[in-house]
Short mmCIF file of C-alpha atoms in Angstrom, two decimals:
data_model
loop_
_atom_site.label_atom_id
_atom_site.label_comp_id
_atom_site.label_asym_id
_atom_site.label_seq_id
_atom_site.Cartn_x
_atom_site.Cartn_y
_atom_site.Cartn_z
CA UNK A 1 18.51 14.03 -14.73
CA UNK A 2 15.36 16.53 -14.93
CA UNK A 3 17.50 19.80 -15.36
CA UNK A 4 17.25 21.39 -18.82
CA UNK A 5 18.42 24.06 -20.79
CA UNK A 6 15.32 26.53 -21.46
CA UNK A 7 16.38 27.26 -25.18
CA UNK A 8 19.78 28.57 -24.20
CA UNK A 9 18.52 30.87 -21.36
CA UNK A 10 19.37 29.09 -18.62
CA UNK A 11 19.36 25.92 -16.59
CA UNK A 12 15.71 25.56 -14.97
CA UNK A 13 14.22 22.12 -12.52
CA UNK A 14 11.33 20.43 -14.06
CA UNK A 15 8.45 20.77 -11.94
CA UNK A 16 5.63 18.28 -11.20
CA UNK A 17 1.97 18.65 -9.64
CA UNK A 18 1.47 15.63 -7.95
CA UNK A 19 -2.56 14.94 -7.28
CA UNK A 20 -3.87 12.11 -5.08
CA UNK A 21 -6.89 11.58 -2.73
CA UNK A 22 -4.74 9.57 -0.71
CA UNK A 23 -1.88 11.01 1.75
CA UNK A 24 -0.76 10.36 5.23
CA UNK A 25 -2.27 12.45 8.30
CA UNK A 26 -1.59 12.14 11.84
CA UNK A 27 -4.36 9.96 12.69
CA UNK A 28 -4.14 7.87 9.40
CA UNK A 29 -0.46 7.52 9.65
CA UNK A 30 -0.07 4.67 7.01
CA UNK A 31 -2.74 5.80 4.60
CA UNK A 32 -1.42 6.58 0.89
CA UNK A 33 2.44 6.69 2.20
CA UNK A 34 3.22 5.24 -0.68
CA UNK A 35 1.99 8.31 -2.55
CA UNK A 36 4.67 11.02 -0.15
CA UNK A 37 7.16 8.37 -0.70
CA UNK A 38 7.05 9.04 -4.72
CA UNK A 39 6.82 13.05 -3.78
CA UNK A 40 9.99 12.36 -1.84
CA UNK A 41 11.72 10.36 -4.72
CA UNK A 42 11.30 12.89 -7.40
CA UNK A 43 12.56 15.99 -4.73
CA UNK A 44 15.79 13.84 -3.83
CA UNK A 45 16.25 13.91 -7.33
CA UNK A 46 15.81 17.20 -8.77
CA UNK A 47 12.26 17.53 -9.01
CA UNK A 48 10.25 20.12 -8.00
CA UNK A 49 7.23 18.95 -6.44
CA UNK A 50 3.85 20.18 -5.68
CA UNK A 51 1.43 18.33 -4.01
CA UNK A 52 -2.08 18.47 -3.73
CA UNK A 53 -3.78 16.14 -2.13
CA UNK A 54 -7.12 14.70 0.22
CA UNK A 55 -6.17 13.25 3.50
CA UNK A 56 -8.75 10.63 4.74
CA UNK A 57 -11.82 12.03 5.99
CA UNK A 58 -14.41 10.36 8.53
CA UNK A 59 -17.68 12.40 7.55
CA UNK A 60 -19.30 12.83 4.48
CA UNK A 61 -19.53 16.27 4.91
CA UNK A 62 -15.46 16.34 5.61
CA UNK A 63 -15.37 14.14 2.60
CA UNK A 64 -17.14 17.00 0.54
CA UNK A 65 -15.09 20.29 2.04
CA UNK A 66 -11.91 17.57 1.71
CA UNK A 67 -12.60 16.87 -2.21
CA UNK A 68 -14.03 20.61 -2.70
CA UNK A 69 -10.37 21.61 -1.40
CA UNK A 70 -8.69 19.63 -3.46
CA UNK A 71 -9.71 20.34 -6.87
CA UNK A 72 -9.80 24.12 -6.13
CA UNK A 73 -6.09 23.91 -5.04
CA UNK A 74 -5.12 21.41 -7.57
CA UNK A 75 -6.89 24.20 -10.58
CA UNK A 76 -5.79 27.09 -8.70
CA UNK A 77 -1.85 25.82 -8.83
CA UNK A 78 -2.09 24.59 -12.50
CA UNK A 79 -3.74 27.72 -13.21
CA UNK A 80 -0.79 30.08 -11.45
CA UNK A 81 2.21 27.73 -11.90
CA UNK A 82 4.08 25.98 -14.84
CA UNK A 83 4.21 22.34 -14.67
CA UNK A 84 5.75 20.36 -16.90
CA UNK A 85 4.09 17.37 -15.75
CA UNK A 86 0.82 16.43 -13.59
CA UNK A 87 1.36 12.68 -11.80
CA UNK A 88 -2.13 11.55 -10.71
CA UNK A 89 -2.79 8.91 -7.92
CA UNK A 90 -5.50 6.97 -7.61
CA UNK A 91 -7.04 7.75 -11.42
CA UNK A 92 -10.85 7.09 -10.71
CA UNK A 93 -10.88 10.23 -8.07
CA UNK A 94 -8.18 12.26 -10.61
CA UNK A 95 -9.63 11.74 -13.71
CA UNK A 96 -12.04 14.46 -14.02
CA UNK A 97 -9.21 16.75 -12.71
CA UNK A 98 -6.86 15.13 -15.45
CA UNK A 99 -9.64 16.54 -17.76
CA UNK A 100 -9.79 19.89 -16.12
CA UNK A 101 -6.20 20.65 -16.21
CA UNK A 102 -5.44 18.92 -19.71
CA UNK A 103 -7.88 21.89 -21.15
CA UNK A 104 -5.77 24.51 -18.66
CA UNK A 105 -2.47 23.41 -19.53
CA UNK A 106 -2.63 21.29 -23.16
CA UNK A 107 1.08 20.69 -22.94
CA UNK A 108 0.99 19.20 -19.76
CA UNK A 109 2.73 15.55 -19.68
CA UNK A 110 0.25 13.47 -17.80
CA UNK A 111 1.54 10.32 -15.75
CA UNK A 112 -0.84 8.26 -13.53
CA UNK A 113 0.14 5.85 -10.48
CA UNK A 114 -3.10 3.23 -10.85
CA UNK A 115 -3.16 1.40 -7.30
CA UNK A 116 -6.25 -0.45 -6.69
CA UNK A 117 -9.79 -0.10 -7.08
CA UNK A 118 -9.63 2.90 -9.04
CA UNK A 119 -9.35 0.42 -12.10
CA UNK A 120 -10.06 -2.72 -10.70
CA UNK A 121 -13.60 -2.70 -8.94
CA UNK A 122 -14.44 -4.78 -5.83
CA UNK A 123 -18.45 -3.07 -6.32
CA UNK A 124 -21.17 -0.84 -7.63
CA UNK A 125 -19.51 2.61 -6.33
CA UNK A 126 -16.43 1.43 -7.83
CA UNK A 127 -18.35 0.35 -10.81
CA UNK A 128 -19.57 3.84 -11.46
CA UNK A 129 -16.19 5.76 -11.96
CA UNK A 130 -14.75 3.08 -14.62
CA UNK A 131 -16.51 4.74 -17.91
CA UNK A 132 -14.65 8.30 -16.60
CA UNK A 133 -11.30 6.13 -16.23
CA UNK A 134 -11.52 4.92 -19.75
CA UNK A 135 -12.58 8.21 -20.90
CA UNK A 136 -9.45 9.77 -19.55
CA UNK A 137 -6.53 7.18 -20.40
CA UNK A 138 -6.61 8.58 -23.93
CA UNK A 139 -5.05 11.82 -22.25
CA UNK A 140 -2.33 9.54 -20.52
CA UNK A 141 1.59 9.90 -21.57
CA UNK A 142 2.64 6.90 -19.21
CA UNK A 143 0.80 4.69 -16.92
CA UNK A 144 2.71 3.32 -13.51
CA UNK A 145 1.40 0.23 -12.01
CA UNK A 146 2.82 -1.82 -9.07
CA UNK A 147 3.11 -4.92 -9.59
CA UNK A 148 3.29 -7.29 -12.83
CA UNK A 149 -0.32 -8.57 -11.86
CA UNK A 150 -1.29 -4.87 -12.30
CA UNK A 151 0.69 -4.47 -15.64
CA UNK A 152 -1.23 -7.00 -17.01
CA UNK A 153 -4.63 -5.62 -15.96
CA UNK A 154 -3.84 -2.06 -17.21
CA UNK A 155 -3.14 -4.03 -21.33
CA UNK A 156 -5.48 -6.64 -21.08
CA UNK A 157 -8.74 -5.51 -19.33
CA UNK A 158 -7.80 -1.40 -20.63
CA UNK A 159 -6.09 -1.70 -23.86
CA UNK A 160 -3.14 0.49 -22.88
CA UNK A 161 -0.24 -0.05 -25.04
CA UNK A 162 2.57 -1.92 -23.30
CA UNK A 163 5.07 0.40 -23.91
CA UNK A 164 3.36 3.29 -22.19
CA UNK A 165 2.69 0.41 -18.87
CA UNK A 166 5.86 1.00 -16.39
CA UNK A 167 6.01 -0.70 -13.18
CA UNK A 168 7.63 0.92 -10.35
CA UNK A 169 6.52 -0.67 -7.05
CA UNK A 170 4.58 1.87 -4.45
CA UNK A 171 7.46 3.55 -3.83
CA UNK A 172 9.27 0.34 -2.00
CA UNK A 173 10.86 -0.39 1.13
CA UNK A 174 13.21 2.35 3.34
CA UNK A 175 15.57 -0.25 4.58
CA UNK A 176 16.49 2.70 7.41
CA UNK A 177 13.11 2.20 8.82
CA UNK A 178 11.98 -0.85 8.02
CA UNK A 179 14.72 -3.96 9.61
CA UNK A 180 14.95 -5.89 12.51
CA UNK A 181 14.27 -4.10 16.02
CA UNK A 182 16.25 -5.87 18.91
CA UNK A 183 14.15 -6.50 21.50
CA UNK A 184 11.31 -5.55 19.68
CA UNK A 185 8.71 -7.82 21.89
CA UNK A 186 10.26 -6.42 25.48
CA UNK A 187 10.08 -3.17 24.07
CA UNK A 188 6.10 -3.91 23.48
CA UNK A 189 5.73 -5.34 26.63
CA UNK A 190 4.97 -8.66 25.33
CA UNK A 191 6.16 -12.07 26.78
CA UNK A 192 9.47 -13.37 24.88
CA UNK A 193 8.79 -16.93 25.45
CA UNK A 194 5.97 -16.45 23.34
CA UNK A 195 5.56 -16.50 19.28
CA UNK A 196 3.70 -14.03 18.16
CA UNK A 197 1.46 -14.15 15.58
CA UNK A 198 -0.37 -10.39 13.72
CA UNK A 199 -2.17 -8.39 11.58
CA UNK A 200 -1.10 -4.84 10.26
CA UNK A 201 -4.18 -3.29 8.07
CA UNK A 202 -7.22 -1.69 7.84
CA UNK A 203 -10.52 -3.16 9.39
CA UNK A 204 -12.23 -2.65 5.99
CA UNK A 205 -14.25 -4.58 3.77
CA UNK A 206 -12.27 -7.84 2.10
CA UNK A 207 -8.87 -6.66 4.30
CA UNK A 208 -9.70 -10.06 5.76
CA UNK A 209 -9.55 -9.31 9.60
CA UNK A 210 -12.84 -11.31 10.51
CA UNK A 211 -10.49 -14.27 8.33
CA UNK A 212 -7.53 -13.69 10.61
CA UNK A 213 -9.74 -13.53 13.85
CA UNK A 214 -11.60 -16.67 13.27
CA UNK A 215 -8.28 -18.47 12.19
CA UNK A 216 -7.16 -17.61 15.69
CA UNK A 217 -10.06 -19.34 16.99
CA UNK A 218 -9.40 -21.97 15.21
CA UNK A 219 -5.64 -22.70 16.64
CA UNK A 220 -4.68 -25.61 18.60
CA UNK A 221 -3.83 -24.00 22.03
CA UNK A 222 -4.24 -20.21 21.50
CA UNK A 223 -2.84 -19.79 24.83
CA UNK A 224 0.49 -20.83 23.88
CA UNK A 225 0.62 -17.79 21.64
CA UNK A 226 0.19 -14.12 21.79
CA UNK A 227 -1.71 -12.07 18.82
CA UNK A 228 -1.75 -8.19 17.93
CA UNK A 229 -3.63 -6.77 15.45
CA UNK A 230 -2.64 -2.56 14.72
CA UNK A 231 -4.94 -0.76 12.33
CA UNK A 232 -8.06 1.52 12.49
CA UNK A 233 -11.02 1.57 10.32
CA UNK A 234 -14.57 1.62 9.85
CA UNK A 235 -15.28 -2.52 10.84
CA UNK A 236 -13.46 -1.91 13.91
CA UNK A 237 -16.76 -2.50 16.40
CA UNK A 238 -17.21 -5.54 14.47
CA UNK A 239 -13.75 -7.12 14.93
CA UNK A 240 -14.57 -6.01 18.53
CA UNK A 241 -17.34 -7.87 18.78
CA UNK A 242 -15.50 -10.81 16.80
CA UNK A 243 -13.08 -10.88 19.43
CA UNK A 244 -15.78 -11.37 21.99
CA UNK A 245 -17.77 -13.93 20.19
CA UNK A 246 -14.39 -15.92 19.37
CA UNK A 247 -13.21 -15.64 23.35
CA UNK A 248 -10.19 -13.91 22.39
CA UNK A 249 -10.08 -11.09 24.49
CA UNK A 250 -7.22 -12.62 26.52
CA UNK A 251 -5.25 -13.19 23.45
CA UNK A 252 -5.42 -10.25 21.58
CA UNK A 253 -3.78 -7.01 22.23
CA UNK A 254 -5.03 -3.99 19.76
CA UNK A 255 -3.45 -1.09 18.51
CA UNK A 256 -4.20 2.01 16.65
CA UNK A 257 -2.08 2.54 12.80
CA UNK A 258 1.24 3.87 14.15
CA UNK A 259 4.38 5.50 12.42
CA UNK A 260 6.43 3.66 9.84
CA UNK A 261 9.24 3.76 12.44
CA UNK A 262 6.66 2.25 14.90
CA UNK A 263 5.57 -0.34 12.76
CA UNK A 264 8.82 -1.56 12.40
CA UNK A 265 9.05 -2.10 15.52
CA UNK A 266 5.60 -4.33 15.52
CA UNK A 267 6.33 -6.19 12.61
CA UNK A 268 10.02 -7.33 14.21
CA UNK A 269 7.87 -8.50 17.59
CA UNK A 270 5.90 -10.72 15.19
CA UNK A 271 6.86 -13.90 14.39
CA UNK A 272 4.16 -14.75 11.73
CA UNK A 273 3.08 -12.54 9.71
CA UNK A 274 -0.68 -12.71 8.15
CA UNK A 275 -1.72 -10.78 5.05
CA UNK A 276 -5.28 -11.74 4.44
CA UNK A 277 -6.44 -9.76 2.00
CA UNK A 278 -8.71 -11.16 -0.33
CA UNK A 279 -9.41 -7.70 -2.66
CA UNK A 280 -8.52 -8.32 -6.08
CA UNK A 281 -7.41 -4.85 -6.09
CA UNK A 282 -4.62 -5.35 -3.46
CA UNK A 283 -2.03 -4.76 -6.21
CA UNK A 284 1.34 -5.20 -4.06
CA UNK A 285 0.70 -5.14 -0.47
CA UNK A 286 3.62 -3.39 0.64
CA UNK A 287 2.92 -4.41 4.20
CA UNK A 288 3.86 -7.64 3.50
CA UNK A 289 7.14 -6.83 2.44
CA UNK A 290 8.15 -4.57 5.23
CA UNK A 291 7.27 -7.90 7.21
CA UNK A 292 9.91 -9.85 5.92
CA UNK A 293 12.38 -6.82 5.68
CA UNK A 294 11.85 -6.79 9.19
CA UNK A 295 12.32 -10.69 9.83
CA UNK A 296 8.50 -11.84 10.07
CA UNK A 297 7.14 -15.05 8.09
CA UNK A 298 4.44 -13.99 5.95
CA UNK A 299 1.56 -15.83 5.18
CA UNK A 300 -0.80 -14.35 2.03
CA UNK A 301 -3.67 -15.17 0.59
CA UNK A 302 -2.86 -16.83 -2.86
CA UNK A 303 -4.11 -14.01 -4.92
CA UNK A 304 -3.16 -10.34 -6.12
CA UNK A 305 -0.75 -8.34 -5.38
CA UNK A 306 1.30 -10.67 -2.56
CA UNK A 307 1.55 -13.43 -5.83
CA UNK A 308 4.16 -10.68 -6.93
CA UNK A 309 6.81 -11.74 -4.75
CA UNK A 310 5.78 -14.70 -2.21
CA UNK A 311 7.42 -17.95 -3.81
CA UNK A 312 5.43 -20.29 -1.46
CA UNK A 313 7.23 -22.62 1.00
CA UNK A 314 10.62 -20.49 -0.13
CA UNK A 315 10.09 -16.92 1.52
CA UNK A 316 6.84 -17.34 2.81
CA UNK A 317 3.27 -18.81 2.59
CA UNK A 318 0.51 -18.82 0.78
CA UNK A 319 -3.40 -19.74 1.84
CA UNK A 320 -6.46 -20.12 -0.09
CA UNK A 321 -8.51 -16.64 -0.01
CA UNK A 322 -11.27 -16.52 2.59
CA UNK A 323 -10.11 -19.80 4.30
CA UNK A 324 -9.60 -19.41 7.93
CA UNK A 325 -9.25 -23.28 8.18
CA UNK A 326 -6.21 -23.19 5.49
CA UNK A 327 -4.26 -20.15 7.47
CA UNK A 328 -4.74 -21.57 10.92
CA UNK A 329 -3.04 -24.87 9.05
CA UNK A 330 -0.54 -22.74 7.59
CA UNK A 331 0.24 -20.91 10.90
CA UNK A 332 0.94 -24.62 11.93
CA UNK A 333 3.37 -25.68 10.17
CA UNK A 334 5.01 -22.39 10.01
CA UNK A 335 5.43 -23.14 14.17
CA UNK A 336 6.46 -26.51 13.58
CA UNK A 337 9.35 -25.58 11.39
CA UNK A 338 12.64 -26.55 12.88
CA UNK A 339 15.56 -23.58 13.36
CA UNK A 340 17.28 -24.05 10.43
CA UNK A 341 14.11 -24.13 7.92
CA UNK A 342 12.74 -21.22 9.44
CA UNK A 343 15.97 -19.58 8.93
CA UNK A 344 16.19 -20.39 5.59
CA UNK A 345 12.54 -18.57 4.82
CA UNK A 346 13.62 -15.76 6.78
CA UNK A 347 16.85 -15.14 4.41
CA UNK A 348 14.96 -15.82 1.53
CA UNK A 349 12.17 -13.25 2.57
CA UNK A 350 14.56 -10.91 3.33
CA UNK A 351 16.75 -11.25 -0.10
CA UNK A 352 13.31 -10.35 -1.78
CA UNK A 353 12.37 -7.62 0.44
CA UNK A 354 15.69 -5.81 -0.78
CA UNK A 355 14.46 -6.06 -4.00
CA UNK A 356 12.22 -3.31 -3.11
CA UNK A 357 14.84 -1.12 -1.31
CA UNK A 358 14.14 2.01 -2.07
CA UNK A 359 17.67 3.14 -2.52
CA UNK A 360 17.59 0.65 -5.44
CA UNK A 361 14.36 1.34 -7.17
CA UNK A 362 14.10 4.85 -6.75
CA UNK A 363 15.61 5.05 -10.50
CA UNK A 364 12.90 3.69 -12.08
CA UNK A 365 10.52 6.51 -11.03
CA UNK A 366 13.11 9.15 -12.29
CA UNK A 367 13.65 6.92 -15.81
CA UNK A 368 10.18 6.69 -15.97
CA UNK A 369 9.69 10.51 -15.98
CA UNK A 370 13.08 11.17 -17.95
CA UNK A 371 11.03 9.35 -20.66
CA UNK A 372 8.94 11.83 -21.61
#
C-alpha cells in the first residue's frame, strides 16, 4: 500500500500532484474522464491526491487564462506542498511543467499517462511539441500507456526502456455505470420495433462522423432503422449540413455529450455500435468498450487503439478506415445475423469488456506507483 514509515516518526499517506489539460466539466461531460477516474483510483487507495488541471475551453483567449491557470496552480502547489510524486497527463501540454517542477522539487518521482497525440502526431501543431516530449522523457521514472499498440510506440518510435513502459488501460470500465439499461429505447423515446444503429464521440477532425453519416446514406432501407449520434464539437455545423445533404434529417436524432450514467443508457438503446475513428492516436477507445459492457455490437475501424481488444467476427467488427462502403456492409451483416450468433458476439463482447472492470484493474495503477 502507499503508507510509510517517515524514518520512525510516524505513519504518513504518499501524496501525488496529478497534472492534465484534460478533465471533465459540465458541458464537456466525457472529456478526459479517464484522467478523474485515475485521481479516483489512487484516493480509494490511500493516495492523496491533488489535481490540477485545464478543463476544455472554446476561445483562444479562455484557452490562454485556462493554461495561464494551470501552470500557476500546478507551480504554486509544488512550490507549497510535498509531493512525493507528480503524474502528468497528456505529456506534450505537461512537459514543460515536468521541467519546471523537476528543478522545484529534484526528488520528485515523475510518472506520465501518454494518451494520444501528445506522442503520436496526426499534424503540424502536433508536430511542434514532439522535440519538448523527447526532451523531457529523460526526467521520466515510469511511463503508462493504454493499450499494447501504445506500449509499442512509446519503445520503438521513443526509445523508452521496456521496463519503465506499464500499461494500465484509461482507467477502465465502472461496471456500476456502465451495463445493460432495461428499457433503455422507451426510456429515449425511440420506437422498439426498431434497431438502432449510433455514434458516441466528438465531431472532430478524423473521429470519423462524416464516415458514419455517409455510411447511413449508403444503407439499404434507412427507414427501417433509427440512428443517434450524442457528442459536441467543433465540426458539428458540418455534420449538420451532412445530414441535410445525405436526406437524413428524418433518421437521425442528435444529442449533446451526456453523463456517464446517461450514456449508459444510450449505448444499451443501440443495437450497433460504430467506432469510426480513423486517428492513429486513438490509443484504446474506451467508448467502445462501454458499448459492449452495455450489450451493443461494435463495429471499429481496423486500426489503433480498438485492435486492442476487438477479435473480429468473435466480439465485434472490424471495417477498413475511411470506408463508408465497408461499414454500411458491415452494419449488414451485423442485421442479418440470426438470434443465436448475435448472442454469441454479445457474450463474447461482454467477457472482454470485464476485462477492463475497473474493480479488477484498479491494481495495476497502485502496483505501478508502489514501484517506485
Amino acid at each position: 500500500m502507499c503508507y510509510n514509515t517517515d524514518n520512525g516518526k510516524g505513519i504518513y499517506m504518499k501524496k501525488v500532484l496529478l497534472i492534465s489539460n484534460m478533465y471533465p466539466s459540465k458541458k464537456y461531460k466525457h472529456y478526459g474522464v479517464f484522467v478523474r477516474n485515475t485521481a479516483t483510483i489512487l484516493e480509494e487507495n490511500g493516495y492523496k491526491v491533488d489535481v490540477s488541471a485545464l478543463k476544455k475551453k472554446d476561445t483562444k483567449l479562455g484557452k490562454l487564462i485556462g493554461y495561464s491557470w494551470f501552470y500557476l496552480k500546478s507551480l504554486f502547489l509544488c512550490m507549497f506542498k510535498h509531493y512525493d510524486y507528480l503524474y502528468a497527463h497528456y505529456l506534450s501540454h505537461c512537459a514543460l511543467l515536468i521541467k519546471l517542477i523537476k528543478k522545484i522539487k529534484p526528488q520528485i518521482k515523475v510518472i506520465v499517462n501518454v494518451h494520444g497525440n501528445d506522442v503520436v502526431p496526426e499534424d503540424e501543431h502536433d508536430e511542434k511539441f514532439i522535440p519538448l516530449v523527447k526532451s523531457t522523457l529523460p526526467l521520466i521514472d515510469l511511463c503508462i500507456v493504454p493499450s499494447s499498440y501504445y506500449q509499442g510506440i512509446m519503445i520503438n518510435d521513443y526509445k523508452l526502456d521496456s521496463k519503465i513502459v506499464k500499461i494500465f488501460p484509461s482507467g477502465g470500465i465502472n461496471f456500476d455505470i456502465f451495463k445493460r439499461q432495461a428499457n433503455a429505447k422507451e426510456k429515449l423515446h425511440l420506437d422498439q420495433n426498431k434497431k438502432c444503429i449510433g455514434y458516441i464521440g466528438r465531431y472532430e477532425k478524423r473521429k470519423g462522423w462524416e464516415v458514419f453519416l455517409k455510411a447511413m446514406s449508403l444503407l439499404d432501407n434507412i427507414n427501417d432503422y433509427q440512428v443517434i449520434m450524442v457528442g459536441v464539437g467543433e465540426e458539428e455545423d458540418q455534420a449538420n449540413e451532412l445530414i441535410k445533404e445525405y436526406h437524413l434529417e428524418k433518421n437521425i436524432k442528435k444529442y449533446p455529450m451526456q453523463t456517464q450514467k446517461e450514456l449508459a443508457l444510450f449505448y444499451s438503446a443501440i443495437d450497433i455500435f460504430c467506432f469510426p475513428t480513423y486517428r492513429k492516436s486513438d490509443s484504446l477507445g474506451l467508448v467502445g468498450l462501454e458499448a459492449m459492457a452495455c450489450g451493443s455490437v461494435v463495429i471499429a475501424s481496423n486500426m489503433a487503439g480498438p485492435t486492442s481488444y476487438i477479435r473480429n467476427q468473435e466480439n465485434g467488427y472490424f471495417f477498413k478506415p475511411k470506408d463508408p462502403n465497408d461499414l454500411s456492409n458491415k452494419i449488414e451483416k451485423v442485421l442479418s445475423l440470426n438470434d443465436e450468433e448475435l448472442d454469441l458476439l454479445k457474450k463474447n463482447a461482454l467477457k472482454t469488456a470485464k476485462e477492463y472492470d475497473v474493480k479488477n484493474i484498479s491494481h495495476i495503477l497502485v502496483d505501478i506507483f508502489s514501484e517506485i
